[in-house]
Amino acid sequence: MTDKIKVWCFLLFLLKLVSNLQNCAHAAPQVPCFFIFGDSLADSGNNNNLVTAAKANYRPYGIDFPNGTTGRFTNGRTTVDIIGELLGFNQFIPPFATARGRDILVGVNYASGSAGIRDESGRQLGDRISLNEQLQNHAATFNRSIQLLGTKQAAENYLNKCLYYVSLGRNDYLNNYFMPSNYTTSRLYTPDQYAKVLIDQYSQQIKLLYHLGARKIALHGLGAIGSIPYSFSTLCRNNLSCVTNKNNAVLPFNAGLVSLVDQLNRELNDARFIYLNSTGILSSGDPSVLGFRVTNVECCPARSDGRCIQDSTPCQNRTEYVFWDAVHPTEAMNQVTARRSYNAFLPSDAYPTDISHLIS
């Protein structure tokens, strides 16, 4: 396929998605509720009142978001915000910290900046809500659903129809394995061994989610962590071989996640699991085709930990930047990730299918 044909195909793909968004604005959501487990890529305010450096409840975060600064680690909407819109929700899924009453029946966002699969990941930044704690919070939501819907069976029937999006592991590398001065994991395990340890734990956590009613589960893989501005400039100090090593270190995790999806689909055959290929989505094709001009530096002036300096002035051409701060993507990049997760542009974007087919 020539580059020109690829460009036209992608433009047609975007037009189709715009049409989907317009249709979603006038139709009932495709699933009754949407539950989100994750880290700062999905956090929508759960860290705001925690004692931690991992928070984004200050300007310039949220400069392009309809509700202003909320605790989202980007300039506008997160990937899960956009997926929620594609699903047909006319409101953003509430964070667990503020979800009240019947709010939980549209879903809950449990994501927490610096959270990991392992409880200790991110501890050097302060408090965070690890995946184990997010699952405890979902157990509380499950019990509240029983109260709201009348019986446990009614709650299970309702929750079985919902979409569950799980995206963790990033901080188990960035804020654990890649920080030998703070954590011992890189001395205890090779990259292959560490990936297995993570996947083994992740498997048990996902099975717990299944027992709490989840039947449609999307597991998001890790991107090229070594290529984010924070890794390149701070962890690797502009050393390209270091960047390559860090990118290679997370590949066994993604491979293990694909295998886990196959295993779970075999073992829990009344549920469906998919893998979303973050690395493939972010690395396929020429970013300039999508309008991105700046791919290696952040839009906002960043602190040493990669987050925006408070009240700093960000770049004006934000739609041309892949990265908002030195760790997190811009809304423009989140749109690409969300749309290709929902409706795969390439067969490699999702396995064995994408979100739109998972929920059908």
C-alpha positions as a Markdown table, in Angstrom:
| # | Residue | x | y | z |
|---|---|---|---|---|
| 1 | Met | 0.0 | 0.0 | 0.0 |
| 2 | Thr | 1.5 | 3.4 | -1.0 |
| 3 | Asp | 1.8 | 6.3 | 1.4 |
| 4 | Lys | -0.8 | 8.3 | -0.5 |
| 5 | Ile | -3.3 | 5.4 | -0.2 |
| 6 | Lys | -2.5 | 5.0 | 3.5 |
| 7 | Val | -3.3 | 8.7 | 4.1 |
| 8 | Trp | -6.6 | 8.5 | 2.2 |
| 9 | Cys | -7.5 | 5.4 | 4.1 |
| 10 | Phe | -6.8 | 7.1 | 7.4 |
| 11 | Leu | -8.8 | 10.2 | 6.5 |
| 12 | Leu | -11.8 | 7.9 | 5.6 |
| 13 | Phe | -11.3 | 6.2 | 9.0 |
| 14 | Leu | -11.4 | 9.5 | 10.8 |
| 15 | Leu | -14.5 | 10.6 | 8.9 |
| 16 | Lys | -16.2 | 7.4 | 9.9 |
| 17 | Leu | -15.3 | 8.1 | 13.5 |
| 18 | Val | -16.6 | 11.6 | 13.4 |
| 19 | Ser | -19.9 | 10.2 | 12.1 |
| 20 | Asn | -19.9 | 7.7 | 15.0 |
| 21 | Leu | -19.4 | 10.5 | 17.5 |
| 22 | Gln | -22.3 | 12.5 | 16.0 |
| 23 | Asn | -24.5 | 9.4 | 16.2 |
| 24 | Cys | -23.5 | 8.8 | 19.8 |
| 25 | Ala | -24.6 | 12.2 | 20.8 |
| 26 | His | -28.2 | 11.3 | 19.9 |
| 27 | Ala | -28.4 | 7.7 | 21.0 |
| 28 | Ala | -28.4 | 5.7 | 24.2 |
| 29 | Pro | -25.0 | 4.5 | 25.4 |
| 30 | Gln | -23.9 | 1.2 | 23.8 |
| 31 | Val | -23.3 | -0.2 | 27.3 |
| 32 | Pro | -25.1 | 0.7 | 30.5 |
| 33 | Cys | -21.9 | 1.6 | 32.4 |
| 34 | Phe | -18.1 | 2.0 | 31.9 |
| 35 | Phe | -15.6 | 1.2 | 34.6 |
| 36 | Ile | -12.0 | 2.4 | 34.4 |
| 37 | Phe | -9.0 | 1.1 | 36.3 |
| 38 | Gly | -5.6 | 2.8 | 35.7 |
| 39 | Asp | -3.0 | 5.3 | 36.4 |
| 40 | Ser | -2.4 | 9.0 | 35.5 |
| 41 | Leu | -3.2 | 8.3 | 31.9 |
| 42 | Ala | -6.9 | 7.9 | 33.0 |
| 43 | Asp | -7.0 | 9.6 | 36.4 |
| 44 | Ser | -9.8 | 12.2 | 36.5 |
| 45 | Gly | -9.4 | 13.6 | 40.0 |
| 46 | Asn | -8.9 | 10.7 | 42.4 |
| 47 | Asn | -5.4 | 12.0 | 43.4 |
| 48 | Asn | -6.5 | 15.6 | 44.1 |
| 49 | Asn | -6.8 | 15.2 | 47.8 |
| 50 | Leu | -4.0 | 12.7 | 48.3 |
| 51 | Val | -0.6 | 13.6 | 49.8 |
| 52 | Thr | 1.4 | 13.1 | 46.6 |
| 53 | Ala | 3.4 | 14.8 | 44.0 |
| 54 | Ala | 1.4 | 12.9 | 41.4 |
| 55 | Lys | -1.5 | 15.2 | 41.0 |
| 56 | Ala | -2.6 | 17.5 | 38.2 |
| 57 | Asn | -5.2 | 19.8 | 39.9 |
| 58 | Tyr | -3.5 | 23.0 | 38.9 |
| 59 | Arg | -3.0 | 25.1 | 35.8 |
| 60 | Pro | -2.0 | 24.6 | 33.0 |
| 61 | Tyr | -3.6 | 21.1 | 33.3 |
| 62 | Gly | -7.1 | 21.2 | 31.9 |
| 63 | Ile | -6.5 | 24.3 | 29.9 |
| 64 | Asp | -8.6 | 22.8 | 27.0 |
| 65 | Phe | -11.0 | 20.7 | 29.1 |
| 66 | Pro | -14.7 | 21.9 | 29.2 |
| 67 | Asn | -14.7 | 21.9 | 33.1 |
| 68 | Gly | -11.2 | 23.4 | 33.4 |
| 69 | Thr | -8.7 | 21.9 | 35.8 |
| 70 | Thr | -10.1 | 18.6 | 37.3 |
| 71 | Gly | -7.0 | 16.5 | 38.0 |
| 72 | Arg | -6.6 | 15.1 | 34.5 |
| 73 | Phe | -2.9 | 14.8 | 33.5 |
| 74 | Thr | -3.4 | 16.4 | 30.1 |
| 75 | Asn | -4.6 | 19.6 | 28.5 |
| 76 | Gly | -8.0 | 18.3 | 27.7 |
| 77 | Arg | -9.8 | 14.9 | 27.6 |
| 78 | Thr | -8.1 | 11.7 | 28.4 |
| 79 | Thr | -8.2 | 8.6 | 26.3 |
| 80 | Val | -11.0 | 7.1 | 28.5 |
| 81 | Asp | -13.0 | 10.4 | 28.3 |
| 82 | Ile | -13.0 | 10.0 | 24.5 |
| 83 | Ile | -13.8 | 6.3 | 24.6 |
| 84 | Gly | -16.8 | 7.2 | 26.8 |
| 85 | Glu | -18.0 | 9.6 | 24.2 |
| 86 | Leu | -17.6 | 7.0 | 21.5 |
| 87 | Leu | -19.7 | 4.6 | 23.6 |
| 88 | Gly | -22.4 | 7.2 | 23.7 |
| 89 | Phe | -22.2 | 8.6 | 27.2 |
| 90 | Asn | -23.2 | 12.3 | 27.4 |
| 91 | Gln | -21.3 | 12.8 | 30.6 |
| 92 | Phe | -17.8 | 12.0 | 31.8 |
| 93 | Ile | -17.5 | 8.9 | 34.0 |
| 94 | Pro | -17.2 | 10.2 | 37.6 |
| 95 | Pro | -14.0 | 9.6 | 39.6 |
| 96 | Phe | -14.5 | 7.3 | 42.6 |
| 97 | Ala | -13.5 | 10.1 | 44.9 |
| 98 | Thr | -16.7 | 12.1 | 44.1 |
| 99 | Ala | -19.1 | 9.5 | 42.7 |
| 100 | Arg | -22.3 | 9.5 | 44.8 |
| 101 | Gly | -25.7 | 7.7 | 44.9 |
| 102 | Arg | -26.9 | 6.5 | 41.5 |
| 103 | Asp | -23.9 | 8.1 | 39.8 |
| 104 | Ile | -22.2 | 4.7 | 40.0 |
| 105 | Leu | -24.8 | 3.1 | 37.7 |
| 106 | Val | -23.1 | 4.9 | 34.7 |
| 107 | Gly | -19.7 | 3.6 | 35.8 |
| 108 | Val | -16.8 | 4.8 | 38.0 |
| 109 | Asn | -13.3 | 5.9 | 37.2 |
| 110 | Tyr | -10.9 | 4.4 | 39.8 |
| 111 | Ala | -7.7 | 5.4 | 38.1 |
| 112 | Ser | -4.9 | 7.0 | 40.2 |
| 113 | Gly | -1.7 | 8.8 | 39.2 |
| 114 | Ser | 1.4 | 6.8 | 40.0 |
| 115 | Ala | -0.6 | 3.6 | 40.7 |
| 116 | Gly | 0.7 | 0.2 | 39.6 |
| 117 | Ile | 0.0 | -3.5 | 39.5 |
| 118 | Arg | 2.4 | -3.8 | 42.4 |
| 119 | Asp | 1.4 | -2.0 | 45.6 |
| 120 | Glu | 4.8 | -0.4 | 46.1 |
| 121 | Ser | 5.1 | 1.2 | 42.7 |
| 122 | Gly | 5.1 | 5.0 | 42.8 |
| 123 | Arg | 5.6 | 5.2 | 46.6 |
| 124 | Gln | 8.4 | 7.7 | 46.2 |
| 125 | Leu | 5.9 | 10.2 | 44.9 |
| 126 | Gly | 3.5 | 9.8 | 47.9 |
| 127 | Asp | 0.1 | 8.3 | 48.2 |
| 128 | Arg | -1.6 | 6.5 | 45.4 |
| 129 | Ile | -4.5 | 4.0 | 44.9 |
| 130 | Ser | -2.9 | 0.8 | 43.6 |
| 131 | Leu | -4.8 | -1.7 | 41.5 |
| 132 | Asn | -5.4 | -3.8 | 44.5 |
| 133 | Glu | -7.0 | -0.8 | 46.2 |
| 134 | Gln | -8.9 | 0.1 | 43.1 |
| 135 | Leu | -10.4 | -3.4 | 43.1 |
| 136 | Gln | -11.4 | -2.9 | 46.8 |
| 137 | Asn | -13.1 | 0.3 | 45.8 |
| 138 | His | -15.0 | -1.6 | 43.0 |
| 139 | Ala | -16.1 | -4.2 | 45.5 |
| 140 | Ala | -17.7 | -1.4 | 47.5 |
| 141 | Thr | -19.3 | -0.2 | 44.2 |
| 142 | Phe | -20.6 | -3.7 | 43.6 |
| 143 | Asn | -22.2 | -3.8 | 47.1 |
| 144 | Arg | -23.7 | -0.3 | 46.5 |
| 145 | Ser | -25.1 | -1.6 | 43.2 |
| 146 | Ile | -26.9 | -4.4 | 45.0 |
| 147 | Gln | -28.5 | -1.8 | 47.3 |
| 148 | Leu | -29.6 | 0.3 | 44.3 |
| 149 | Leu | -30.9 | -2.5 | 42.1 |
| 150 | Gly | -32.5 | -4.6 | 44.8 |
| 151 | Thr | -30.7 | -8.0 | 44.6 |
| 152 | Lys | -27.3 | -9.4 | 44.0 |
| 153 | Gln | -28.6 | -11.2 | 40.8 |
| 154 | Ala | -30.0 | -7.9 | 39.4 |
| 155 | Ala | -26.6 | -6.2 | 40.1 |
| 156 | Glu | -24.6 | -9.0 | 38.4 |
| 157 | Asn | -26.9 | -9.0 | 35.4 |
| 158 | Tyr | -26.5 | -5.2 | 35.1 |
| 159 | Leu | -22.7 | -5.2 | 35.6 |
| 160 | Asn | -22.2 | -8.1 | 33.2 |
| 161 | Lys | -23.2 | -5.8 | 30.3 |
| 162 | Cys | -20.8 | -3.0 | 31.2 |
| 163 | Leu | -17.3 | -2.2 | 29.7 |
| 164 | Tyr | -14.3 | -2.5 | 31.9 |
| 165 | Tyr | -11.1 | -0.8 | 30.8 |
| 166 | Val | -7.9 | -1.7 | 32.6 |
| 167 | Ser | -4.6 | 0.1 | 31.9 |
| 168 | Leu | -1.8 | -0.4 | 34.4 |
| 169 | Gly | 1.9 | -1.5 | 34.4 |
| 170 | Arg | 3.4 | 1.8 | 33.3 |
| 171 | Asn | 4.4 | 2.8 | 36.9 |
| 172 | Asp | 5.7 | -0.7 | 37.6 |
| 173 | Tyr | 8.5 | 0.3 | 35.2 |
| 174 | Leu | 8.8 | 4.1 | 35.3 |
| 175 | Asn | 8.3 | 4.3 | 39.1 |
| 176 | Asn | 9.7 | 1.0 | 40.1 |
| 177 | Tyr | 11.9 | -1.1 | 37.8 |
| 178 | Phe | 13.6 | 1.8 | 36.2 |
| 179 | Met | 14.4 | 3.4 | 39.6 |
| 180 | Pro | 17.1 | 1.2 | 41.1 |
| 181 | Ser | 17.9 | 3.8 | 43.8 |
| 182 | Asn | 14.4 | 3.5 | 45.1 |
| 183 | Tyr | 13.4 | -0.1 | 44.3 |
| 184 | Thr | 15.1 | -3.5 | 44.2 |
| 185 | Thr | 13.1 | -5.1 | 41.4 |
| 186 | Ser | 15.7 | -4.5 | 38.7 |
| 187 | Arg | 18.4 | -6.3 | 40.8 |
| 188 | Leu | 16.1 | -9.2 | 41.6 |
| 189 | Tyr | 14.6 | -9.8 | 38.1 |
| 190 | Thr | 15.7 | -9.7 | 34.4 |
| 191 | Pro | 13.1 | -7.9 | 32.2 |
| 192 | Asp | 11.6 | -11.3 | 31.2 |
| 193 | Gln | 11.3 | -12.4 | 34.8 |
| 194 | Tyr | 9.9 | -9.1 | 35.9 |
| 195 | Ala | 7.3 | -9.2 | 33.1 |
| 196 | Lys | 6.2 | -12.7 | 34.3 |
| 197 | Val | 5.9 | -11.6 | 37.9 |
| 198 | Leu | 3.7 | -8.7 | 36.8 |
| 199 | Ile | 1.6 | -10.7 | 34.5 |
| 200 | Asp | 1.1 | -13.4 | 37.2 |
| 201 | Gln | -0.2 | -10.8 | 39.6 |
| 202 | Tyr | -2.2 | -9.0 | 37.0 |
| 203 | Ser | -3.9 | -12.3 | 36.1 |
| 204 | Gln | -5.1 | -12.8 | 39.6 |
| 205 | Gln | -6.3 | -9.2 | 39.8 |
| 206 | Ile | -8.3 | -9.5 | 36.5 |
| 207 | Lys | -9.9 | -12.7 | 37.7 |
| 208 | Leu | -11.0 | -10.9 | 40.9 |
| 209 | Leu | -12.6 | -8.2 | 38.6 |
| 210 | Tyr | -14.4 | -11.1 | 36.8 |
| 211 | His | -15.8 | -12.3 | 40.1 |
| 212 | Leu | -17.0 | -8.8 | 40.7 |
| 213 | Gly | -19.2 | -8.9 | 37.6 |
| 214 | Ala | -16.9 | -8.0 | 34.7 |
| 215 | Arg | -17.6 | -9.8 | 31.5 |
| 216 | Lys | -16.3 | -7.3 | 28.8 |
| 217 | Ile | -12.7 | -6.4 | 29.6 |
| 218 | Ala | -10.2 | -4.3 | 27.6 |
| 219 | Leu | -6.6 | -4.6 | 28.7 |
| 220 | His | -4.4 | -1.8 | 27.5 |
| 221 | Gly | -0.8 | -2.6 | 26.7 |
| 222 | Leu | 2.2 | -0.4 | 27.4 |
| 223 | Gly | 3.6 | 2.1 | 25.0 |
| 224 | Ala | 7.3 | 2.8 | 24.2 |
| 225 | Ile | 8.1 | 4.1 | 27.7 |
| 226 | Gly | 11.7 | 4.8 | 26.8 |
| 227 | Ser | 10.7 | 7.3 | 24.1 |
| 228 | Ile | 8.6 | 9.7 | 26.3 |
| 229 | Pro | 10.4 | 13.0 | 27.0 |
| 230 | Tyr | 10.9 | 12.2 | 30.7 |
| 231 | Ser | 12.7 | 8.9 | 29.9 |
| 232 | Phe | 14.8 | 10.4 | 27.1 |
| 233 | Ser | 16.0 | 13.5 | 29.0 |
| 234 | Thr | 15.9 | 12.5 | 32.7 |
| 235 | Leu | 16.2 | 8.7 | 33.0 |
| 236 | Cys | 18.4 | 8.2 | 29.9 |
| 237 | Arg | 20.1 | 11.7 | 29.7 |
| 238 | Asn | 19.7 | 11.7 | 25.9 |
| 239 | Asn | 21.4 | 8.3 | 25.5 |
| 240 | Leu | 19.8 | 6.5 | 22.6 |
| 241 | Ser | 20.9 | 3.0 | 23.6 |
| 242 | Cys | 19.3 | 3.6 | 27.0 |
| 243 | Val | 16.1 | 4.6 | 25.3 |
| 244 | Thr | 16.2 | 1.4 | 23.2 |
| 245 | Asn | 16.9 | -0.7 | 26.3 |
| 246 | Lys | 13.9 | 0.7 | 28.2 |
| 247 | Asn | 11.6 | 0.2 | 25.2 |
| 248 | Asn | 12.8 | -3.4 | 24.9 |
| 249 | Ala | 12.3 | -4.0 | 28.6 |
| 250 | Val | 8.5 | -3.6 | 28.4 |
| 251 | Leu | 8.1 | -5.8 | 25.3 |
| 252 | Pro | 7.9 | -9.0 | 27.4 |
| 253 | Phe | 5.0 | -7.5 | 29.4 |
| 254 | Asn | 3.0 | -6.7 | 26.3 |
| 255 | Ala | 3.7 | -10.2 | 24.9 |
| 256 | Gly | 2.6 | -11.7 | 28.2 |
| 257 | Leu | -0.6 | -9.6 | 28.2 |
| 258 | Val | -1.5 | -11.0 | 24.7 |
| 259 | Ser | -1.0 | -14.5 | 26.1 |
| 260 | Leu | -3.0 | -13.6 | 29.2 |
| 261 | Val | -5.9 | -12.5 | 27.0 |
| 262 | Asp | -5.8 | -15.8 | 25.2 |
| 263 | Gln | -5.7 | -17.7 | 28.5 |
| 264 | Leu | -8.6 | -15.8 | 30.1 |
| 265 | Asn | -10.8 | -16.2 | 27.0 |
| 266 | Arg | -10.2 | -19.9 | 27.2 |
| 267 | Glu | -10.7 | -20.3 | 31.0 |
| 268 | Leu | -13.5 | -17.8 | 31.5 |
| 269 | Asn | -15.6 | -18.5 | 28.4 |
| 270 | Asp | -18.7 | -16.5 | 29.5 |
| 271 | Ala | -16.5 | -13.4 | 29.4 |
| 272 | Arg | -14.6 | -11.6 | 26.6 |
| 273 | Phe | -11.1 | -10.1 | 26.9 |
| 274 | Ile | -9.2 | -8.0 | 24.4 |
| 275 | Tyr | -5.7 | -6.5 | 24.2 |
| 276 | Leu | -5.2 | -2.9 | 23.0 |
| 277 | Asn | -1.8 | -2.4 | 21.4 |
| 278 | Ser | -0.6 | 1.0 | 22.6 |
| 279 | Thr | 2.9 | 0.5 | 21.2 |
| 280 | Gly | 1.5 | -0.2 | 17.7 |
| 281 | Ile | -1.0 | 2.6 | 17.8 |
| 282 | Leu | 1.5 | 5.2 | 18.8 |
| 283 | Ser | 4.3 | 4.0 | 16.5 |
| 284 | Ser | 2.6 | 3.1 | 13.3 |
| 285 | Gly | 2.8 | 5.5 | 10.4 |
| 286 | Asp | 4.1 | 9.0 | 10.1 |
| 287 | Pro | 2.9 | 11.3 | 12.9 |
| 288 | Ser | 2.9 | 14.3 | 10.6 |
| 289 | Val | 0.1 | 12.6 | 8.6 |
| 290 | Leu | -2.1 | 13.2 | 11.7 |
| 291 | Gly | -0.9 | 16.8 | 12.0 |
| 292 | Phe | 1.7 | 16.2 | 14.7 |
| 293 | Arg | 4.8 | 18.3 | 14.2 |
| 294 | Val | 6.5 | 17.9 | 17.6 |
| 295 | Thr | 7.0 | 14.4 | 18.8 |
| 296 | Asn | 10.0 | 14.4 | 21.2 |
| 297 | Val | 9.4 | 17.3 | 23.6 |
| 298 | Glu | 6.6 | 18.4 | 25.9 |
| 299 | Cys | 4.2 | 21.3 | 25.4 |
| 300 | Cys | 4.3 | 22.6 | 28.9 |
| 301 | Pro | 7.5 | 23.5 | 30.8 |
| 302 | Ala | 8.1 | 20.5 | 33.0 |
| 303 | Arg | 9.5 | 19.8 | 36.5 |
| 304 | Ser | 12.2 | 17.3 | 37.1 |
| 305 | Asp | 9.5 | 14.6 | 37.7 |
| 306 | Gly | 8.0 | 15.3 | 34.3 |
| 307 | Arg | 4.9 | 17.2 | 35.3 |
| 308 | Cys | 4.0 | 20.7 | 34.3 |
| 309 | Ile | 5.4 | 23.6 | 36.4 |
| 310 | Gln | 2.4 | 25.2 | 38.1 |
| 311 | Asp | 0.9 | 28.2 | 36.3 |
| 312 | Ser | 3.5 | 27.9 | 33.5 |
| 313 | Thr | 2.6 | 28.9 | 29.9 |
| 314 | Pro | 2.2 | 26.0 | 27.6 |
| 315 | Cys | 2.7 | 25.9 | 23.8 |
| 316 | Gln | 0.0 | 27.5 | 21.7 |
| 317 | Asn | -0.1 | 24.9 | 19.0 |
| 318 | Arg | -1.2 | 22.0 | 21.2 |
| 319 | Thr | -2.8 | 19.9 | 18.5 |
| 320 | Glu | 0.7 | 19.6 | 16.9 |
| 321 | Tyr | 2.3 | 18.1 | 20.0 |
| 322 | Val | 2.3 | 14.4 | 20.9 |
| 323 | Phe | 3.2 | 15.1 | 24.5 |
| 324 | Trp | 1.5 | 17.5 | 26.9 |
| 325 | Asp | 4.0 | 17.2 | 29.8 |
| 326 | Ala | 7.1 | 15.1 | 29.8 |
| 327 | Val | 5.1 | 11.9 | 30.7 |
| 328 | His | 1.6 | 12.3 | 29.4 |
| 329 | Pro | 0.1 | 12.7 | 25.9 |
| 330 | Thr | -1.9 | 15.7 | 24.7 |
| 331 | Glu | -5.7 | 15.4 | 24.1 |
| 332 | Ala | -4.8 | 15.3 | 20.3 |
| 333 | Met | -2.8 | 12.1 | 20.8 |
| 334 | Asn | -5.4 | 10.7 | 23.2 |
| 335 | Gln | -8.0 | 11.1 | 20.4 |
| 336 | Val | -5.9 | 8.9 | 18.1 |
| 337 | Thr | -5.4 | 6.2 | 20.8 |
| 338 | Ala | -9.1 | 6.3 | 21.8 |
| 339 | Arg | -10.5 | 6.1 | 18.3 |
| 340 | Arg | -8.2 | 3.3 | 17.2 |
| 341 | Ser | -8.9 | 1.4 | 20.4 |
| 342 | Tyr | -12.6 | 1.7 | 19.8 |
| 343 | Asn | -12.5 | 1.0 | 16.1 |
| 344 | Ala | -9.2 | -0.5 | 14.9 |
| 345 | Phe | -7.6 | 1.2 | 11.9 |
| 346 | Leu | -5.0 | -1.6 | 11.5 |
| 347 | Pro | -5.5 | -5.3 | 12.5 |
| 348 | Ser | -2.6 | -4.8 | 14.9 |
| 349 | Asp | -4.4 | -2.1 | 16.9 |
| 350 | Ala | -6.4 | -4.6 | 19.0 |
| 351 | Tyr | -6.5 | -8.3 | 19.6 |
| 352 | Pro | -8.6 | -10.4 | 19.0 |
| 353 | Thr | -10.9 | -7.5 | 18.3 |
| 354 | Asp | -11.5 | -3.8 | 19.2 |
| 355 | Ile | -13.8 | -2.2 | 21.7 |
| 356 | Ser | -16.7 | -1.7 | 19.3 |
| 357 | His | -16.8 | -5.4 | 18.6 |
| 358 | Leu | -16.2 | -6.4 | 22.2 |
| 359 | Ile | -19.4 | -4.7 | 23.3 |
| 360 | Ser | -21.5 | -5.8 | 20.4 |
